[in-house]
Coordinates of C-alpha atoms in Angstrom, one line a residue:
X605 CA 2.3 9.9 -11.2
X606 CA 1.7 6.2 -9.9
X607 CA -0.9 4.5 -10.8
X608 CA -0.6 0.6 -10.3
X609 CA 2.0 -1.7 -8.7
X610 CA 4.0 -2.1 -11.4
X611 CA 5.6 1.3 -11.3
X612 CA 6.0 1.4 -7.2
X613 CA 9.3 -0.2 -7.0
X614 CA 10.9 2.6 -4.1
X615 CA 10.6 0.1 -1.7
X616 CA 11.6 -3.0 -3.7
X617 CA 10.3 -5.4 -6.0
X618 CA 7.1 -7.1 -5.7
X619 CA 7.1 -10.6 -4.7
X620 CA 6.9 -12.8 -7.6
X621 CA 3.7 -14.5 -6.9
X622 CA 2.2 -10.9 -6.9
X623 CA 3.4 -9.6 -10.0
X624 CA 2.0 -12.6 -11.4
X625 CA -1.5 -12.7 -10.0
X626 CA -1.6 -8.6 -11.4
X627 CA -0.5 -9.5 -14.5
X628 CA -3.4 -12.1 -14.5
X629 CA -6.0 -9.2 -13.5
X630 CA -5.0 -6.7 -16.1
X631 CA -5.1 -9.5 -18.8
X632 CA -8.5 -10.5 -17.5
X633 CA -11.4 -11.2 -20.3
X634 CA -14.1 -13.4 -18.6
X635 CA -16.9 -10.7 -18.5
X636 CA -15.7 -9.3 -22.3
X637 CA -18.9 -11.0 -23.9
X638 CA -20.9 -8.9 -21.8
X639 CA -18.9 -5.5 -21.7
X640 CA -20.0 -3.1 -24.2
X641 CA -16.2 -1.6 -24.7
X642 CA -14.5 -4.8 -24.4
X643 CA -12.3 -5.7 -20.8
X644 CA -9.7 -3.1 -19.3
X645 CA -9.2 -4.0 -16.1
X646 CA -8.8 -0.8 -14.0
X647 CA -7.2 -0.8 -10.1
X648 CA -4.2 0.4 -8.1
X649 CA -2.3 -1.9 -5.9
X650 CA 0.7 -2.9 -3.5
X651 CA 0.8 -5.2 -0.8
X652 CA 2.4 -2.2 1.3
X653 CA -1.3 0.3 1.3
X654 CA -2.5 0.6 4.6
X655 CA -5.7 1.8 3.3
X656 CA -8.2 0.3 1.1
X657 CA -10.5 2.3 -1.4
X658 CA -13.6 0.0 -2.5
X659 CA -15.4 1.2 -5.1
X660 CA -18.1 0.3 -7.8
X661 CA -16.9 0.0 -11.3
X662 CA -14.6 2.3 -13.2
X663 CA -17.2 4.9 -15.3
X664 CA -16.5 5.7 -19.1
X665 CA -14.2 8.6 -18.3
X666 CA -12.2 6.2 -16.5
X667 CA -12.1 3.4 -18.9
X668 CA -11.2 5.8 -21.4
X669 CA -8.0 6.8 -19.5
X670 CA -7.3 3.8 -17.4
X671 CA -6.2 5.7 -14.1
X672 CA -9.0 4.9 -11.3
X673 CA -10.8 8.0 -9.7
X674 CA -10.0 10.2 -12.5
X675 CA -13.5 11.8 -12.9
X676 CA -15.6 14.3 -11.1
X677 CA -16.2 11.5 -8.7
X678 CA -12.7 11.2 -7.8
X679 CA -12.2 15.2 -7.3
X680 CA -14.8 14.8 -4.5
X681 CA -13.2 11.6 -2.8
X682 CA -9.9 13.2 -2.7
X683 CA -11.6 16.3 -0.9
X684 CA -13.6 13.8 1.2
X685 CA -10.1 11.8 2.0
X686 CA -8.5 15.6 2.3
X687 CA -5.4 14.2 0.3
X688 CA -4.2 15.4 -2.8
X689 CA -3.7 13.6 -6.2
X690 CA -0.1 13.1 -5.3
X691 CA -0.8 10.8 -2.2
X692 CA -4.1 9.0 -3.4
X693 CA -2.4 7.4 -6.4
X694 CA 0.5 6.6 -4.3
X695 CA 0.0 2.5 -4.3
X696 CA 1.8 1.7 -1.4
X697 CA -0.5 4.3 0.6
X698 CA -3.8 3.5 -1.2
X699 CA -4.8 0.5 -3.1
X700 CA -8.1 1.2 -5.2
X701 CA -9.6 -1.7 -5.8
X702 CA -13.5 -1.2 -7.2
X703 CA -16.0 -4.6 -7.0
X704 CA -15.6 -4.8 -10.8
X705 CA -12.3 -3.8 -12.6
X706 CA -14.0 -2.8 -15.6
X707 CA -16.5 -0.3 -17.3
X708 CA -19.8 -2.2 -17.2
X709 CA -21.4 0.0 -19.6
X710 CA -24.4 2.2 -18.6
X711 CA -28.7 1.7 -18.2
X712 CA -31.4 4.4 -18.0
X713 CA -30.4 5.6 -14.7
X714 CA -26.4 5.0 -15.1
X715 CA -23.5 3.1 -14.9
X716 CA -25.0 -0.9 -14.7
X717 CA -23.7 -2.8 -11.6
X718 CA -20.3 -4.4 -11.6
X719 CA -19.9 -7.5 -13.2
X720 CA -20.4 -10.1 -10.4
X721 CA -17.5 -12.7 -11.4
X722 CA -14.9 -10.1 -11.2
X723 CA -15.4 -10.1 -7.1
X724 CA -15.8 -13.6 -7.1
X725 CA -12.8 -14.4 -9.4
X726 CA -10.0 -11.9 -7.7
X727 CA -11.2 -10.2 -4.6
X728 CA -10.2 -12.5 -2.0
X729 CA -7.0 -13.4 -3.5
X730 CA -5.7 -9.3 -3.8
X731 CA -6.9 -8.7 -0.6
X732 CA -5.3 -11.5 0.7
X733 CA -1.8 -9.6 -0.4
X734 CA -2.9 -6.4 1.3
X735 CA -0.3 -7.5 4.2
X736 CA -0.3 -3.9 6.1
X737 CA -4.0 -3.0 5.6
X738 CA -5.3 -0.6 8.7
X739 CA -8.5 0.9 7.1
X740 CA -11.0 0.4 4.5
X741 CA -13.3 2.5 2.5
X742 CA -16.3 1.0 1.2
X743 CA -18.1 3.2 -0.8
X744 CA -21.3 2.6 -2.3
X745 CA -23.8 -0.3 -2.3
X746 CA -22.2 -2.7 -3.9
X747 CA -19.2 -2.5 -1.7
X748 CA -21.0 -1.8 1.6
X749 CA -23.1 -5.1 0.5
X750 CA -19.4 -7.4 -0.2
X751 CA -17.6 -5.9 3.3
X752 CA -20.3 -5.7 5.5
X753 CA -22.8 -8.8 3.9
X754 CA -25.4 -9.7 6.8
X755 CA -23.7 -6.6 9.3
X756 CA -25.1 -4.0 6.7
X757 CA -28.3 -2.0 7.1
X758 CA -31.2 -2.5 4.6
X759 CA -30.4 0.8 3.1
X760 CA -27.4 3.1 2.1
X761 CA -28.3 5.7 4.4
X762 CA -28.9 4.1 7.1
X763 CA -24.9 1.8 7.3
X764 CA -23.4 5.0 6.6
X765 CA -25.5 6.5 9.2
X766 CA -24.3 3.8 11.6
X767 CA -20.6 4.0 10.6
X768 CA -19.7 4.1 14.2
X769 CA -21.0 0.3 14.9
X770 CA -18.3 -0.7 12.2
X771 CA -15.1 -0.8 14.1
X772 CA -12.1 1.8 13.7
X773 CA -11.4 -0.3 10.5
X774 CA -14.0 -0.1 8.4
X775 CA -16.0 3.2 7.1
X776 CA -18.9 3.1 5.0
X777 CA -19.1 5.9 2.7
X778 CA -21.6 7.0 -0.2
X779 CA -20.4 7.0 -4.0
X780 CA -19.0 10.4 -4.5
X781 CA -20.9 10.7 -7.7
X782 CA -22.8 14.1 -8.7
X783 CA -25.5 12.2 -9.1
X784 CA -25.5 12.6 -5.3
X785 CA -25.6 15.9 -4.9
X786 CA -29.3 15.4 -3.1
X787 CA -28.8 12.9 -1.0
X788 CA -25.3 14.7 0.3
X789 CA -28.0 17.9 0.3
X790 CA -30.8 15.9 2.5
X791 CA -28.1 14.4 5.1
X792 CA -26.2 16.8 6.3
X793 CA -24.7 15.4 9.0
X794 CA -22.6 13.0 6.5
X795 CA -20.1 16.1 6.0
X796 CA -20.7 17.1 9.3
X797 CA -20.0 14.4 11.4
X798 CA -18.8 11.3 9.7
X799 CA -16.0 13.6 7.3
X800 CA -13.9 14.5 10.3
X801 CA -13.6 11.3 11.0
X802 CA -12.6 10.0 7.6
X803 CA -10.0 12.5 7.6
X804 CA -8.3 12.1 10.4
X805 CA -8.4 8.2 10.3
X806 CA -6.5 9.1 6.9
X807 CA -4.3 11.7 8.0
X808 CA -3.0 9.1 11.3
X809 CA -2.4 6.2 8.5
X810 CA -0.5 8.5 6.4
X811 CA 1.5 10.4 9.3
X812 CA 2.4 6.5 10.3
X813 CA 6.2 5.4 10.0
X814 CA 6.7 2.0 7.6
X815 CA 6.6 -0.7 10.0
X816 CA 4.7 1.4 12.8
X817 CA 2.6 -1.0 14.9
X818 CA -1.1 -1.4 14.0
X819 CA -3.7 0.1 16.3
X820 CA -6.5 -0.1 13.4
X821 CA -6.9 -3.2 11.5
X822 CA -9.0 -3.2 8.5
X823 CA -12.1 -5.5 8.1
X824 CA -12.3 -7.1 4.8

């Protein structure tokens, strides 16, 4: 199974200049004073992925095992996406690329935000390398809050509610956490109108040929 760049070589190296700026993120410790389990950078990534997966923070489960998504939350955005394992840690399909790389440690009501100076220190420059990108995923408030910024609703509920007004390359999601299960309970129309959606934007990315022209491009 794939998990970061460094393994997807079917299609070629990675330019240089990309290998190196990776490198720099996985060796990453400028939050480590303030991360209870020390820095371990977490993400997957190619320049070839068409679609973008924004997320919070890695969890415990996933600092623990290093491989992004690979918690209860992640079984419910693959079901969401309607991919399988296979295809989501594919890197040059999906890059996964959360608003802080590492665990954050956790407060009285969970996981603590992302640290702030991971965004600020390597979000523009990955996504700059993100050369084919067609769709992107924001999930959650911190990452409806960095893609959107001034375009975003003042609550959760209602951007994801208004996912239409976002353009054909942009959907806001919700975290996929259990600790969900009542809001997904109390807005039912979230699985019944806006997952259809999702899934087929997915399925028409994936079904694409390398190269095929882009009728969808992603806002970052």
């Amino acid at each position: 199974m794939i998990h970061d760049a460094r393994e997807a070589r079917q299609g070629g190296r990675l330019h240089g200049a990309t290998e190196g700026l990776l490198r720099e993120v996985r060796a990453c410790t400028l939050c480590q004073a303030q991360l209870p389990l020390g820095p371990r950078p977490v993400l997957q990534f190619h320049p070839r992925a068409r679609i973008l997966i924004a997320g919070q923070a890695p969890g415990r489960k996933v600092h623990e095992c290093g491989v992004p998504f690979m918690d209860a939350s992640g079984d419910r955005l693959r079901d969401w996406l309607g991919i399988d394992a296979t295809v989501f840690y594919d890197p040059q399909r999906i890059a996964l690329l959360p608003m802080g790389f590492c665990y954050p440690g956790s407060g009285q009501s969970g996981d603590l935000a992302p640290r702030p100076e991971c965004a600020a220190t390597w979000r523009a420059k990955l996504l700059a390398r993100l050369l084919d990108l067609r769709l992107t995923l924001a999930v959650g408030r911190y990452a409806l809050a960095w893609h959107l910024g001034s375009s975003g609703r003042p609550t959760l509920t209602e951007t994801v509610r208004a996912w239409r007004e976002y353009g054909p390359g942009l959907l806001p999601l919700p975290h996929p956490s259990p600790r969900n299960n009542i809001w997904l309970k109390r807005n039912a129309w979230f699985e019944r109108e806006l997952l259809p959606e999702l899934r087929g934007r997915v399925r028409e990315l994936l079904d694409q040929a390398p190269g095929a022209p882009a009728d969808r491009r992603a806002t970052a």
